[in-house]
Short mmCIF file of C-alpha atoms and ligand atoms in Angstrom, two decimals:
data_model
loop_
_atom_site.label_atom_id
_atom_site.label_comp_id
_atom_site.label_asym_id
_atom_site.label_seq_id
_atom_site.Cartn_x
_atom_site.Cartn_y
_atom_site.Cartn_z
CA UNK N 259 -19.88 5.18 -6.93
CA UNK N 260 -21.53 5.55 -3.57
CA UNK N 261 -19.84 2.31 -2.59
CA UNK N 262 -19.07 1.76 1.02
CA UNK N 263 -16.00 3.25 2.60
CA UNK N 264 -13.32 0.65 3.36
CA UNK N 265 -10.70 2.94 4.83
CA UNK N 266 -11.38 6.31 6.29
CA UNK N 267 -9.17 8.50 8.37
CA UNK N 268 -10.21 11.76 9.83
CA UNK N 269 -8.11 14.55 11.30
CA UNK N 270 -5.16 12.18 11.59
CA UNK N 271 -1.96 13.66 13.01
CA UNK N 272 1.15 11.72 13.95
CA UNK N 273 4.58 12.34 15.40
CA UNK N 274 7.88 10.58 15.83
CA UNK N 275 10.12 11.33 18.81
CA UNK N 276 8.05 14.40 19.55
CA UNK N 277 8.43 15.71 16.01
CA UNK N 278 5.10 16.25 14.31
CA UNK N 279 5.02 14.73 10.80
CA UNK N 280 1.42 14.22 9.71
CA UNK N 281 -1.04 17.07 10.13
CA UNK N 282 -4.80 16.65 10.11
CA UNK N 283 -5.03 14.07 7.33
CA UNK N 284 -8.43 13.15 5.88
CA UNK N 285 -8.65 10.21 3.51
CA UNK N 286 -11.56 8.11 2.34
CA UNK N 287 -11.16 5.00 0.19
CA UNK N 288 -14.34 3.23 -0.88
CA UNK N 289 -14.35 -0.53 -1.27
CA UNK N 290 -12.98 -1.73 -4.62
CA UNK N 291 -11.40 1.57 -5.71
CA UNK N 292 -7.80 2.31 -6.67
CA UNK N 293 -6.39 5.45 -5.08
CA UNK N 294 -2.99 6.99 -5.60
CA UNK N 295 -1.02 9.00 -3.07
CA UNK N 296 1.56 11.33 -4.55
CA UNK N 297 3.85 14.03 -3.27
CA UNK N 298 7.49 15.13 -3.25
CA UNK N 299 10.18 13.39 -1.25
CA UNK N 300 9.75 13.81 2.47
CA UNK N 301 6.05 14.74 2.19
CA UNK N 302 5.08 12.02 4.66
CA UNK N 303 3.63 9.45 2.26
CA UNK N 304 5.47 6.46 3.70
CA UNK N 305 4.77 7.70 7.21
CA UNK N 306 1.05 7.76 6.44
CA UNK N 307 1.24 4.18 5.13
CA UNK N 308 3.00 3.07 8.31
CA UNK N 309 0.62 4.96 10.59
CA UNK N 310 -2.40 3.45 8.84
CA UNK N 311 -0.88 0.03 9.43
CA UNK N 312 -0.12 0.78 13.10
CA UNK N 313 3.68 1.02 13.07
CA UNK N 314 4.54 1.71 16.75
CA UNK N 315 7.42 3.99 15.69
CA UNK N 316 4.82 6.69 15.19
CA UNK N 317 2.51 8.18 17.75
CA UNK N 318 -0.98 9.12 16.64
CA UNK N 319 -1.55 12.48 18.30
CA UNK N 320 -5.08 13.08 17.03
CA UNK N 321 -7.73 11.71 14.74
CA UNK N 322 -8.96 8.24 13.99
CA UNK N 323 -8.65 5.45 11.48
CA UNK N 324 -11.68 3.41 10.50
CA UNK N 325 -11.26 0.20 8.56
CA UNK N 326 -14.21 -1.80 7.32
CA UNK N 327 -16.45 -0.04 9.81
CA UNK N 328 -14.16 -0.66 12.77
CA UNK N 329 -12.07 1.87 14.68
CA UNK N 330 -8.52 0.49 14.34
CA UNK N 331 -6.65 3.55 15.62
CA UNK N 332 -5.35 1.73 18.69
CA UNK N 333 -5.09 -1.72 17.15
CA UNK N 334 -1.75 -3.61 16.88
CA UNK N 335 -0.39 -4.08 13.33
CA UNK N 336 -0.96 -7.85 13.29
CA UNK N 337 -4.59 -7.34 14.23
CA UNK N 338 -5.00 -4.84 11.38
CA UNK N 339 -3.46 -7.44 9.13
CA UNK N 340 -6.00 -10.01 10.34
CA UNK N 341 -8.77 -7.59 9.49
CA UNK N 342 -7.44 -7.43 5.92
CA UNK N 343 -4.96 -4.54 5.76
CA UNK N 344 -1.67 -5.02 3.95
CA UNK N 345 1.34 -2.72 3.61
CA UNK N 346 4.24 -3.40 1.29
CA UNK N 347 7.47 -1.88 2.45
CA UNK N 348 9.56 0.58 0.57
CA UNK N 349 12.60 -1.51 1.51
CA UNK N 350 11.60 -5.19 1.84
CA UNK N 351 13.37 -7.19 4.53
CA UNK N 352 16.06 -9.81 4.09
CA UNK N 353 16.01 -12.80 6.42
CA UNK N 354 19.07 -15.00 5.96
CA UNK N 355 18.46 -18.66 6.76
CA UNK N 356 14.71 -18.51 6.12
CA UNK N 357 13.62 -19.90 2.76
CA UNK N 358 11.00 -17.81 0.99
CA UNK N 359 8.64 -20.82 0.99
CA UNK N 360 8.75 -21.08 4.82
CA UNK N 361 8.20 -17.36 5.20
CA UNK N 362 5.12 -17.49 2.98
CA UNK N 363 3.82 -20.48 4.94
CA UNK N 364 4.33 -18.55 8.18
CA UNK N 365 2.42 -15.48 7.01
CA UNK N 366 -0.51 -17.59 5.84
CA UNK N 367 -0.62 -19.36 9.20
CA UNK N 368 -0.21 -16.03 10.95
CA UNK N 369 -3.50 -15.02 9.34
CA UNK N 370 -5.12 -18.01 10.97
CA UNK N 371 -5.78 -19.60 7.61
CA UNK N 372 -5.77 -23.36 7.28
CA UNK N 373 -4.16 -24.64 4.12
CA UNK N 374 -2.95 -28.18 3.50
CA UNK N 375 0.71 -28.55 2.47
CA UNK N 376 -0.19 -29.72 -1.01
CA UNK N 377 -2.71 -26.96 -1.53
CA UNK N 378 -0.21 -24.37 -0.28
CA UNK N 379 2.51 -25.69 -2.59
CA UNK N 380 0.19 -25.62 -5.57
CA UNK N 381 -0.95 -22.11 -4.73
CA UNK N 382 2.49 -20.51 -4.36
CA UNK N 383 3.95 -22.35 -7.34
CA UNK N 384 0.99 -21.22 -9.44
CA UNK N 385 1.42 -17.63 -8.30
CA UNK N 386 5.18 -17.76 -8.97
CA UNK N 387 4.42 -18.88 -12.51
CA UNK N 388 1.85 -16.15 -13.02
CA UNK N 389 4.42 -13.58 -11.92
CA UNK N 390 7.15 -15.03 -14.16
CA UNK N 391 9.16 -15.99 -11.14
CA UNK N 392 11.50 -18.96 -11.28
CA UNK N 393 10.07 -21.46 -8.72
CA UNK N 394 13.68 -22.06 -7.59
CA UNK N 395 13.37 -18.70 -5.80
CA UNK N 396 10.89 -20.25 -3.40
CA UNK N 397 13.74 -22.24 -1.89
CA UNK N 398 16.18 -19.36 -1.65
CA UNK N 399 16.76 -17.38 1.53
CA UNK N 400 14.23 -14.56 1.86
CA UNK N 401 15.38 -11.47 0.03
CA UNK N 402 19.07 -12.38 0.24
CA UNK N 403 20.77 -11.40 -3.00
CA UNK N 404 17.43 -10.69 -4.69
CA UNK N 405 17.44 -7.91 -7.26
CA UNK N 406 14.97 -5.03 -6.93
CA UNK N 407 12.70 -6.71 -9.48
CA UNK N 408 12.84 -10.04 -7.66
CA UNK N 409 11.97 -8.40 -4.35
CA UNK N 410 8.96 -6.79 -6.01
CA UNK N 411 7.88 -10.20 -7.29
CA UNK N 412 8.02 -11.56 -3.75
CA UNK N 413 5.90 -8.65 -2.56
CA UNK N 414 3.30 -9.26 -5.25
CA UNK N 415 3.33 -12.96 -4.42
CA UNK N 416 2.57 -12.11 -0.78
CA UNK N 417 -0.22 -9.80 -1.86
CA UNK N 418 -1.86 -12.40 -4.09
CA UNK N 419 -1.43 -15.11 -1.49
CA UNK N 420 -2.91 -13.11 1.38
CA UNK N 421 -5.69 -11.47 -0.65
CA UNK N 422 -6.13 -8.56 1.77
CA UNK N 423 -9.14 -6.26 1.57
CA UNK N 424 -6.88 -3.23 1.29
CA UNK N 425 -3.37 -3.14 -0.11
CA UNK N 426 -1.17 -0.12 0.59
CA UNK N 427 1.76 -0.35 -1.80
CA UNK N 428 4.68 1.93 -1.04
CA UNK N 429 6.90 2.22 -4.06
CA UNK N 430 10.62 2.60 -3.81
CA UNK N 431 12.02 6.06 -4.39
CA UNK N 432 15.10 4.66 -6.04
CA UNK N 433 13.08 3.80 -9.11
CA UNK N 434 12.19 0.45 -10.57
CA UNK N 435 13.61 -1.07 -13.71
CA UNK N 436 11.28 -1.95 -16.57
CA UNK N 437 11.02 -5.55 -15.42
CA UNK N 438 10.04 -4.59 -11.88
CA UNK N 439 7.57 -2.02 -13.15
CA UNK N 440 5.72 -4.59 -15.22
CA UNK N 441 5.69 -7.04 -12.30
CA UNK N 442 4.09 -4.46 -10.04
CA UNK N 443 1.56 -3.47 -12.70
CA UNK N 444 0.62 -7.07 -13.33
CA UNK N 445 0.43 -7.83 -9.60
CA UNK N 446 -1.91 -4.88 -9.03
CA UNK N 447 -4.09 -5.88 -11.97
CA UNK N 448 -4.38 -9.47 -10.74
CA UNK N 449 -5.12 -8.32 -7.22
CA UNK N 450 -7.98 -6.15 -8.46
CA UNK N 451 -9.35 -8.87 -10.70
CA UNK N 452 -9.00 -11.94 -8.52
CA UNK N 453 -9.99 -10.52 -5.15
CA UNK N 454 -11.80 -7.30 -5.97
CA UNK N 455 -9.02 -5.59 -4.09
CA UNK N 456 -8.89 -2.01 -2.90
CA UNK N 457 -5.63 -0.16 -3.48
CA UNK N 458 -3.70 2.77 -2.10
CA UNK N 459 -0.62 3.13 -4.28
CA UNK N 460 2.05 5.45 -2.94
CA UNK N 461 4.31 6.57 -5.73
CA UNK N 462 5.86 9.37 -7.64
CA UNK N 463 6.49 7.13 -10.56
CA UNK N 464 3.57 7.77 -12.87
CA UNK N 465 4.60 4.97 -15.24
CA UNK N 466 3.46 2.43 -12.72
CA UNK N 467 -0.03 3.85 -13.03
CA UNK N 468 -0.30 3.50 -16.78
CA UNK N 469 -2.03 0.16 -16.59
CA UNK N 470 -4.07 0.93 -13.50
CA UNK N 471 -7.59 2.25 -13.58
CA UNK N 472 -7.22 5.03 -11.02
CA UNK N 473 -10.32 6.32 -9.24
CA UNK N 474 -8.82 9.09 -7.14
CA UNK N 475 -5.53 10.91 -6.59
CA UNK N 476 -4.41 12.46 -3.30
CA UNK N 477 -1.51 14.86 -3.04
CA UNK N 478 0.54 15.36 0.09
CA UNK N 479 3.05 18.11 0.79
CA UNK N 480 4.83 18.74 4.10
CA UNK N 481 2.70 16.28 6.01
CA UNK N 482 -0.61 17.68 4.77
CA UNK N 483 -3.16 16.67 2.16
CA UNK N 484 -3.14 19.59 -0.23
CA UNK N 485 -5.20 18.30 -3.16
CA UNK N 486 -7.50 15.56 -4.25
CA UNK N 487 -8.86 14.86 -7.69
CA UNK N 488 -9.63 12.43 -10.49
CA UNK N 489 -7.06 10.34 -12.39
CA UNK N 490 -6.34 13.30 -14.73
CA UNK N 491 -4.42 14.89 -11.88
CA UNK N 492 -1.62 12.40 -12.55
CA UNK N 493 -0.94 13.79 -16.04
CA UNK N 494 -1.03 17.30 -14.59
CA UNK N 495 1.56 16.39 -11.95
CA UNK N 496 3.63 14.64 -14.59
CA UNK N 497 3.74 17.83 -16.65
CA UNK N 498 3.93 20.44 -13.90
CA UNK N 499 5.38 18.73 -10.85
CA UNK N 500 4.37 19.53 -7.29
CA UNK N 501 5.32 23.20 -7.23
CA UNK N 502 1.84 24.66 -7.27
CA UNK N 503 0.84 22.38 -4.42
CA UNK N 504 3.92 23.33 -2.46
CA UNK N 505 2.77 26.94 -2.48
CA UNK N 506 -0.51 25.76 -0.90
CA UNK N 507 1.07 23.75 1.88
CA UNK N 508 0.59 25.26 5.28
CA UNK N 509 -2.44 27.28 4.26
CA UNK N 510 -4.67 24.31 3.54
CA UNK N 511 -7.25 23.73 6.19
CA UNK N 512 -9.35 20.69 5.40
CA UNK N 513 -12.59 20.40 7.30
CA UNK N 514 -13.37 16.85 8.28
CA UNK N 515 -16.84 16.83 6.85
CA UNK N 516 -18.75 15.03 4.14
CA UNK N 517 -17.85 17.93 1.85
CA UNK N 518 -14.14 17.27 2.30
CA UNK N 519 -14.63 13.85 0.75
CA UNK N 520 -16.14 15.28 -2.39
CA UNK N 521 -18.42 12.88 -4.18
CA UNK N 522 -17.35 9.91 -2.07
CA UNK N 523 -20.03 8.91 0.31
P1 ADP K 859 7.91 10.36 1.84
O1 ADP K 859 7.59 8.90 1.90
O2 ADP K 859 6.77 11.19 1.36
O3 ADP K 859 9.16 10.62 1.05
P2 ADP K 859 8.43 10.08 4.68
O4 ADP K 859 7.13 9.67 5.24
O5 ADP K 859 9.45 9.01 4.49
O6 ADP K 859 8.20 10.88 3.33
O7 ADP K 859 9.07 11.19 5.61
C1 ADP K 859 8.38 12.37 6.02
C2 ADP K 859 9.22 13.12 7.03
O8 ADP K 859 9.19 12.42 8.27
C3 ADP K 859 10.68 13.27 6.66
O9 ADP K 859 11.10 14.54 7.10
C4 ADP K 859 11.34 12.18 7.46
O10 ADP K 859 12.66 12.49 7.77
C5 ADP K 859 10.49 12.12 8.72
N1 ADP K 859 10.49 10.78 9.31
C6 ADP K 859 9.81 9.70 8.86
N2 ADP K 859 10.01 8.62 9.64
C7 ADP K 859 10.86 9.02 10.62
C8 ADP K 859 11.48 8.37 11.74
N3 ADP K 859 11.25 7.08 12.00
N4 ADP K 859 12.28 9.11 12.52
C9 ADP K 859 12.50 10.41 12.25
N5 ADP K 859 11.97 11.09 11.23
C10 ADP K 859 11.16 10.41 10.40
MG1 MG K 860 8.43 7.24 1.03
#
């Protein structure tokens, strides 16, 4: 406990095309912890992930985002990525004509990291093996004709290759098959072990959390944070759904103070 805060946002509100979506969001994620963000469809979970990463689609109308001690609220997404923030998309892109291998090379170089060809090849082939991914995939066009499970493997490969300080993983709403679920679980486990990673997992699939040691759960409804608690909250949501939180939405008025962050320092 009492570890340093890696990501902190305070009074964060955001809008798209003049429509207000996020309202006064407070969130604090200490270095090395695994946090989960849950909430019904349309609650604003993906929007929060995108706003934290600096997606220009959304306008931050108030509040601030601090990452690793730096105010990143106005920073471009690629600069946030350089600082060590990572967001996996709910719907990963397909880029016909670009082999996965070249894409991975480009993102490593985009980070300003120097890696010799041989070292790079060894690294990605090793990671592919760890993730049970046929190395032949590395030479296929990015995402084209990949199954949901294969796309998830590519995402986890990116995560383990980039070793960001914070990984925000936005899970697909359409549901993952058993294979994809185990890939994501394994990827998260490896990320925590190999690079002491910090996680914000956005999901309403509690099965994905079975193998994850969760430190804190945040619940969002209608663009607001309505609850925060320990890992046990997941089982509660599993059994009772979001209804009781939905009744709270709109009345919740979080103060942006130390108290609002509970025991987190
Ligand atoms: P969740 O991920 O919790 O299901 P989202 O963040 O995707 O929720 O969406 C929250 C709300 O914001 C929804 O009402 C959605 O329609 C709206 N929204 C999100 N992104 C956009 C956008 N780019 N343009 C218009 N509305 C959006
Ligand atoms: Mg979403």
